[in-house]
Structures are given as C-alpha cells and as structure tokens.
Amino acid sequence: MIYLFTALYCEASLFIRHFHLKKNPKNIRFQQFYNETDDICLTVTGVGEIAAAAAVSSVCIEHRPSREDLLLNVGICAREAESDGIFLCNKIFEQATGKTFYPDILYRHGFCEEMIVTEMMPYAGGAFDDIVPSSFPDGALHDMEAAAIYQAGSYFFGPHQMIFLKLVSDHGMSEAVSPEQVTCLMEAQKDPLCDFIRQLLDFASEHANREHGLDPEQEALYEKLCADLHCSKVMGDSLRQHLRYFALTGMDVDSVIQKMYGEGMLPCKDKREGKLRFEELKRRLF
C-alpha cells in the first residue's frame, strides 16, 4: 500500500484522476481517496505542520501500515534558486526546532535530489543566516509540511519507507500561485510523477508475491552485516529492506560487500563508523 499525502486538493487531483481514486465517505476529518486494486490511499492534509501531522497520525492509526507499505508526500514548494522541476528530498530541516531528518532513499529514480526546509509561514525569499547558515545550500527547497509528515510518519514507517517529492511552484512569491496554476503544474509533470508511483506499486506487488523473508544465504549475510555494522533496530530494518530490494533486482550484492571487506572497510569498530559504511555500501550499490 502507498499512503500518499498532499497538502492541497489541487495537488491531489492529478492522482485522483489518473489512478481512478474514489472518495472515502467515512473519513469526515480529512478528504481521503483510495483505489483498493492499486493499493493507493490518498489523503489531503491541509496546509501547515499541525494539519499534516494530524492527518498522518489519523490515517496510520486507523490503517496500521505494515513494514512493506510506503509513505509518499507529493506537493509544491518554493526554491531559492531560479531553476524549477521535480526534486526528491534527501534531507529535511525543520526551521522551528533546528532538527534535521534524513529519508533513506532506497528506490532508483530519475529526479534531482535536494534538501528541503519546513517553515511555519510561506517562504518569502532571503536567507536564514540567524539559524544555521551552513545548512542551507543555494538551491534549498521550502515547504510547510515535510518535517511534520516525517516525524509523524516515523511512528509507523522506517526512514526507508518515506519518500518526499516536491515540485517548484515559485521562488518566494507563493501568494501569487493560484490553485489553477498548481493544477496545471502538476499536470505538466504527470508522466514522471505517475510513472514513479507506478514503479513503486509494481515493486510492492512483485515483493508481495514473493516470500517476505530472505533466503537462508541472504539471511546469513544479513546477520553478519548487522553484527559488523553494529546496526541499531532502525538501521537493521533498513539493511534488510535494501537486501530484499537488491535481491529482487538481481544485483550481485555479495561481490560489492566482499570488496568492502577486502578493503578493510568492514567490520566496523562502532555504530558511528557502521553508519558511514552503510552509506558507502548504498552508494556503491546505486
């Protein structure tokens, strides 16, 4: 199941039409649409962190996502740089608290990656030198929901199960962007957006048709890597998901791992080093 969250109906309308989603008459708190055949549940949260967190919590408490499900947040954002397009968020910074979150990007994609800053008010241009100046690259994205969706979602999903896609709608003039313009912007990016969601659905379907666990050889590799990387529970779950994914794609994971052992990068001396080596493993596999 893909749990899809948008802040606005005009962001959701493309997916409602394309995936033939039907309105859920029972959900009176939020607008919700679903397609049981395609396993999509779309919820319009409303604007802002409180609304977004409330919607994610409400949906997940009712449906209880499994470790095979995905959370997908799609919506518009502002960008400091003048370039537009679709971006996959690899880092989320919450302006109000100074907290930083890192979605674990597992799936292959054709989007540019960028950091996003979640703020209480619409981005109006300018820098934030009084907060954390080194945290804001020139092309940082800005929205009002991502950090809240990540934090609420983390009670039900692992970092490898949460994906954030943002479309640039403006560069600090959000009040000039109408719902009609958002609808047109989403429609213009219909193919890459819907193709990516279809890719996620196909992967989930193929995964569901196979055994959820690893085979004995993969399980032995997983156990060894867990020990040598000093994995926490969350990191171990992410490692298992990655091994499942690469097993389905037919990639020769074992040779990549053995090369890291040969280079002296494994085993690790502590959890801190283990996190760095896990990131290096993912970089080599992707």
JSON list of C-alpha atoms in Angstrom, two decimals, residues 180-281:
[
{"chain": "A", "resi": 180, "resn": "GLU", "atom": "CA", "xyz": [-5.42, 26.59, -11.08]},
{"chain": "A", "resi": 181, "resn": "GLN", "atom": "CA", "xyz": [-1.70, 27.15, -11.62]},
{"chain": "A", "resi": 182, "resn": "VAL", "atom": "CA", "xyz": [-0.87, 24.32, -9.24]},
{"chain": "A", "resi": 183, "resn": "THR", "atom": "CA", "xyz": [-3.20, 22.01, -11.12]},
{"chain": "A", "resi": 184, "resn": "CYS", "atom": "CA", "xyz": [-1.50, 22.95, -14.40]},
{"chain": "A", "resi": 185, "resn": "LEU", "atom": "CA", "xyz": [1.95, 22.47, -12.85]},
{"chain": "A", "resi": 186, "resn": "MET", "atom": "CA", "xyz": [1.04, 19.00, -11.60]},
{"chain": "A", "resi": 187, "resn": "GLU", "atom": "CA", "xyz": [-0.49, 18.09, -14.97]},
{"chain": "A", "resi": 188, "resn": "ALA", "atom": "CA", "xyz": [2.68, 19.20, -16.78]},
{"chain": "A", "resi": 189, "resn": "GLN", "atom": "CA", "xyz": [4.68, 16.73, -14.66]},
{"chain": "A", "resi": 190, "resn": "LYS", "atom": "CA", "xyz": [2.10, 13.96, -14.94]},
{"chain": "A", "resi": 191, "resn": "ASP", "atom": "CA", "xyz": [4.30, 11.38, -16.67]},
{"chain": "A", "resi": 192, "resn": "PRO", "atom": "CA", "xyz": [7.32, 11.38, -14.33]},
{"chain": "A", "resi": 193, "resn": "LEU", "atom": "CA", "xyz": [5.14, 11.59, -11.22]},
{"chain": "A", "resi": 194, "resn": "CYS", "atom": "CA", "xyz": [2.68, 8.85, -12.16]},
{"chain": "A", "resi": 195, "resn": "ASP", "atom": "CA", "xyz": [5.39, 6.65, -13.67]},
{"chain": "A", "resi": 196, "resn": "PHE", "atom": "CA", "xyz": [7.32, 6.80, -10.40]},
{"chain": "A", "resi": 197, "resn": "ILE", "atom": "CA", "xyz": [4.25, 5.87, -8.37]},
{"chain": "A", "resi": 198, "resn": "ARG", "atom": "CA", "xyz": [3.54, 3.02, -10.80]},
{"chain": "A", "resi": 199, "resn": "GLN", "atom": "CA", "xyz": [7.14, 1.85, -10.34]},
{"chain": "A", "resi": 200, "resn": "LEU", "atom": "CA", "xyz": [6.62, 1.80, -6.57]},
{"chain": "A", "resi": 201, "resn": "LEU", "atom": "CA", "xyz": [3.36, -0.10, -6.95]},
{"chain": "A", "resi": 202, "resn": "ASP", "atom": "CA", "xyz": [4.92, -2.66, -9.31]},
{"chain": "A", "resi": 203, "resn": "PHE", "atom": "CA", "xyz": [7.80, -3.23, -6.93]},
{"chain": "A", "resi": 204, "resn": "ALA", "atom": "CA", "xyz": [5.44, -3.63, -3.97]},
{"chain": "A", "resi": 205, "resn": "SER", "atom": "CA", "xyz": [3.29, -6.08, -5.94]},
{"chain": "A", "resi": 206, "resn": "GLU", "atom": "CA", "xyz": [6.28, -8.16, -7.02]},
{"chain": "A", "resi": 207, "resn": "HIS", "atom": "CA", "xyz": [7.61, -8.10, -3.49]},
{"chain": "A", "resi": 208, "resn": "ALA", "atom": "CA", "xyz": [4.25, -9.21, -2.06]},
{"chain": "A", "resi": 209, "resn": "ASN", "atom": "CA", "xyz": [4.18, -12.19, -4.44]},
{"chain": "A", "resi": 210, "resn": "ARG", "atom": "CA", "xyz": [7.49, -13.43, -3.11]},
{"chain": "A", "resi": 211, "resn": "GLU", "atom": "CA", "xyz": [8.50, -14.67, 0.26]},
{"chain": "A", "resi": 212, "resn": "HIS", "atom": "CA", "xyz": [8.76, -11.72, 2.65]},
{"chain": "A", "resi": 213, "resn": "GLY", "atom": "CA", "xyz": [11.90, -13.06, 4.31]},
{"chain": "A", "resi": 214, "resn": "LEU", "atom": "CA", "xyz": [15.37, -13.54, 2.91]},
{"chain": "A", "resi": 215, "resn": "ASP", "atom": "CA", "xyz": [16.55, -16.95, 1.75]},
{"chain": "A", "resi": 216, "resn": "PRO", "atom": "CA", "xyz": [18.98, -18.77, 4.10]},
{"chain": "A", "resi": 217, "resn": "GLU", "atom": "CA", "xyz": [22.09, -17.48, 2.31]},
{"chain": "A", "resi": 218, "resn": "GLN", "atom": "CA", "xyz": [20.81, -13.90, 2.31]},
{"chain": "A", "resi": 219, "resn": "GLU", "atom": "CA", "xyz": [19.73, -14.23, 5.93]},
{"chain": "A", "resi": 220, "resn": "ALA", "atom": "CA", "xyz": [23.25, -15.33, 6.91]},
{"chain": "A", "resi": 221, "resn": "LEU", "atom": "CA", "xyz": [24.70, -12.33, 5.04]},
{"chain": "A", "resi": 222, "resn": "TYR", "atom": "CA", "xyz": [22.21, -10.04, 6.78]},
{"chain": "A", "resi": 223, "resn": "GLU", "atom": "CA", "xyz": [23.12, -11.35, 10.24]},
{"chain": "A", "resi": 224, "resn": "LYS", "atom": "CA", "xyz": [26.85, -10.96, 9.55]},
{"chain": "A", "resi": 225, "resn": "LEU", "atom": "CA", "xyz": [26.42, -7.42, 8.21]},
{"chain": "A", "resi": 226, "resn": "CYS", "atom": "CA", "xyz": [24.21, -6.45, 11.15]},
{"chain": "A", "resi": 227, "resn": "ALA", "atom": "CA", "xyz": [26.92, -7.51, 13.56]},
{"chain": "A", "resi": 228, "resn": "ASP", "atom": "CA", "xyz": [29.81, -5.98, 11.59]},
{"chain": "A", "resi": 229, "resn": "LEU", "atom": "CA", "xyz": [27.97, -2.66, 11.05]},
{"chain": "A", "resi": 230, "resn": "HIS", "atom": "CA", "xyz": [26.80, -2.53, 14.71]},
{"chain": "A", "resi": 231, "resn": "CYS", "atom": "CA", "xyz": [23.23, -1.97, 13.46]},
{"chain": "A", "resi": 232, "resn": "SER", "atom": "CA", "xyz": [20.52, -0.44, 15.62]},
{"chain": "A", "resi": 233, "resn": "LYS", "atom": "CA", "xyz": [16.96, -1.74, 15.21]},
{"chain": "A", "resi": 234, "resn": "VAL", "atom": "CA", "xyz": [16.09, 1.00, 12.68]},
{"chain": "A", "resi": 235, "resn": "MET", "atom": "CA", "xyz": [19.33, 0.56, 10.75]},
{"chain": "A", "resi": 236, "resn": "GLY", "atom": "CA", "xyz": [18.86, -3.22, 10.76]},
{"chain": "A", "resi": 237, "resn": "ASP", "atom": "CA", "xyz": [15.36, -2.88, 9.30]},
{"chain": "A", "resi": 238, "resn": "SER", "atom": "CA", "xyz": [16.71, -0.58, 6.60]},
{"chain": "A", "resi": 239, "resn": "LEU", "atom": "CA", "xyz": [19.52, -3.03, 5.81]},
{"chain": "A", "resi": 240, "resn": "ARG", "atom": "CA", "xyz": [17.04, -5.89, 5.48]},
{"chain": "A", "resi": 241, "resn": "GLN", "atom": "CA", "xyz": [14.87, -3.82, 3.14]},
{"chain": "A", "resi": 242, "resn": "HIS", "atom": "CA", "xyz": [17.86, -2.96, 0.98]},
{"chain": "A", "resi": 243, "resn": "LEU", "atom": "CA", "xyz": [18.94, -6.60, 0.73]},
{"chain": "A", "resi": 244, "resn": "ARG", "atom": "CA", "xyz": [15.40, -7.59, -0.28]},
{"chain": "A", "resi": 245, "resn": "TYR", "atom": "CA", "xyz": [15.29, -4.88, -2.92]},
{"chain": "A", "resi": 246, "resn": "PHE", "atom": "CA", "xyz": [18.62, -5.78, -4.48]},
{"chain": "A", "resi": 247, "resn": "ALA", "atom": "CA", "xyz": [17.75, -9.47, -4.39]},
{"chain": "A", "resi": 248, "resn": "LEU", "atom": "CA", "xyz": [14.63, -8.69, -6.44]},
{"chain": "A", "resi": 249, "resn": "THR", "atom": "CA", "xyz": [16.64, -6.65, -8.95]},
{"chain": "A", "resi": 250, "resn": "GLY", "atom": "CA", "xyz": [19.16, -9.47, -9.38]},
{"chain": "A", "resi": 251, "resn": "MET", "atom": "CA", "xyz": [22.14, -7.30, -8.43]},
{"chain": "A", "resi": 252, "resn": "ASP", "atom": "CA", "xyz": [25.33, -9.05, -7.25]},
{"chain": "A", "resi": 253, "resn": "VAL", "atom": "CA", "xyz": [25.32, -7.60, -3.74]},
{"chain": "A", "resi": 254, "resn": "ASP", "atom": "CA", "xyz": [27.71, -10.19, -2.33]},
{"chain": "A", "resi": 255, "resn": "SER", "atom": "CA", "xyz": [30.65, -9.13, -4.53]},
{"chain": "A", "resi": 256, "resn": "VAL", "atom": "CA", "xyz": [30.20, -5.47, -3.53]},
{"chain": "A", "resi": 257, "resn": "ILE", "atom": "CA", "xyz": [30.15, -6.41, 0.16]},
{"chain": "A", "resi": 258, "resn": "GLN", "atom": "CA", "xyz": [33.14, -8.73, -0.13]},
{"chain": "A", "resi": 259, "resn": "LYS", "atom": "CA", "xyz": [35.12, -5.95, -1.82]},
{"chain": "A", "resi": 260, "resn": "MET", "atom": "CA", "xyz": [34.44, -3.71, 1.17]},
{"chain": "A", "resi": 261, "resn": "TYR", "atom": "CA", "xyz": [35.72, -6.44, 3.48]},
{"chain": "A", "resi": 262, "resn": "GLY", "atom": "CA", "xyz": [38.80, -6.77, 1.26]},
{"chain": "A", "resi": 263, "resn": "GLU", "atom": "CA", "xyz": [39.42, -3.02, 1.51]},
{"chain": "A", "resi": 264, "resn": "GLY", "atom": "CA", "xyz": [39.27, -3.16, 5.30]},
{"chain": "A", "resi": 265, "resn": "MET", "atom": "CA", "xyz": [36.05, -1.12, 5.49]},
{"chain": "A", "resi": 266, "resn": "LEU", "atom": "CA", "xyz": [34.28, -3.98, 7.27]},
{"chain": "A", "resi": 267, "resn": "PRO", "atom": "CA", "xyz": [33.89, -4.94, 10.07]},
{"chain": "A", "resi": 268, "resn": "CYS", "atom": "CA", "xyz": [33.38, -1.60, 11.84]},
{"chain": "A", "resi": 269, "resn": "LYS", "atom": "CA", "xyz": [34.63, -0.65, 15.27]},
{"chain": "A", "resi": 270, "resn": "ASP", "atom": "CA", "xyz": [31.44, 1.08, 16.45]},
{"chain": "A", "resi": 271, "resn": "LYS", "atom": "CA", "xyz": [27.94, 2.29, 15.45]},
{"chain": "A", "resi": 272, "resn": "ARG", "atom": "CA", "xyz": [29.23, 5.64, 14.21]},
{"chain": "A", "resi": 273, "resn": "GLU", "atom": "CA", "xyz": [31.59, 4.01, 11.76]},
{"chain": "A", "resi": 274, "resn": "GLY", "atom": "CA", "xyz": [28.87, 1.49, 10.89]},
{"chain": "A", "resi": 275, "resn": "LYS", "atom": "CA", "xyz": [26.54, 4.27, 9.74]},
{"chain": "A", "resi": 276, "resn": "LEU", "atom": "CA", "xyz": [29.25, 5.67, 7.47]},
{"chain": "A", "resi": 277, "resn": "ARG", "atom": "CA", "xyz": [29.99, 2.25, 5.98]},
{"chain": "A", "resi": 278, "resn": "PHE", "atom": "CA", "xyz": [26.28, 1.57, 5.43]},
{"chain": "A", "resi": 279, "resn": "GLU", "atom": "CA", "xyz": [26.00, 4.81, 3.46]},
{"chain": "A", "resi": 280, "resn": "GLU", "atom": "CA", "xyz": [29.07, 3.80, 1.45]},
{"chain": "A", "resi": 281, "resn": "LEU", "atom": "CA", "xyz": [27.52, 0.39, 0.74]}
]
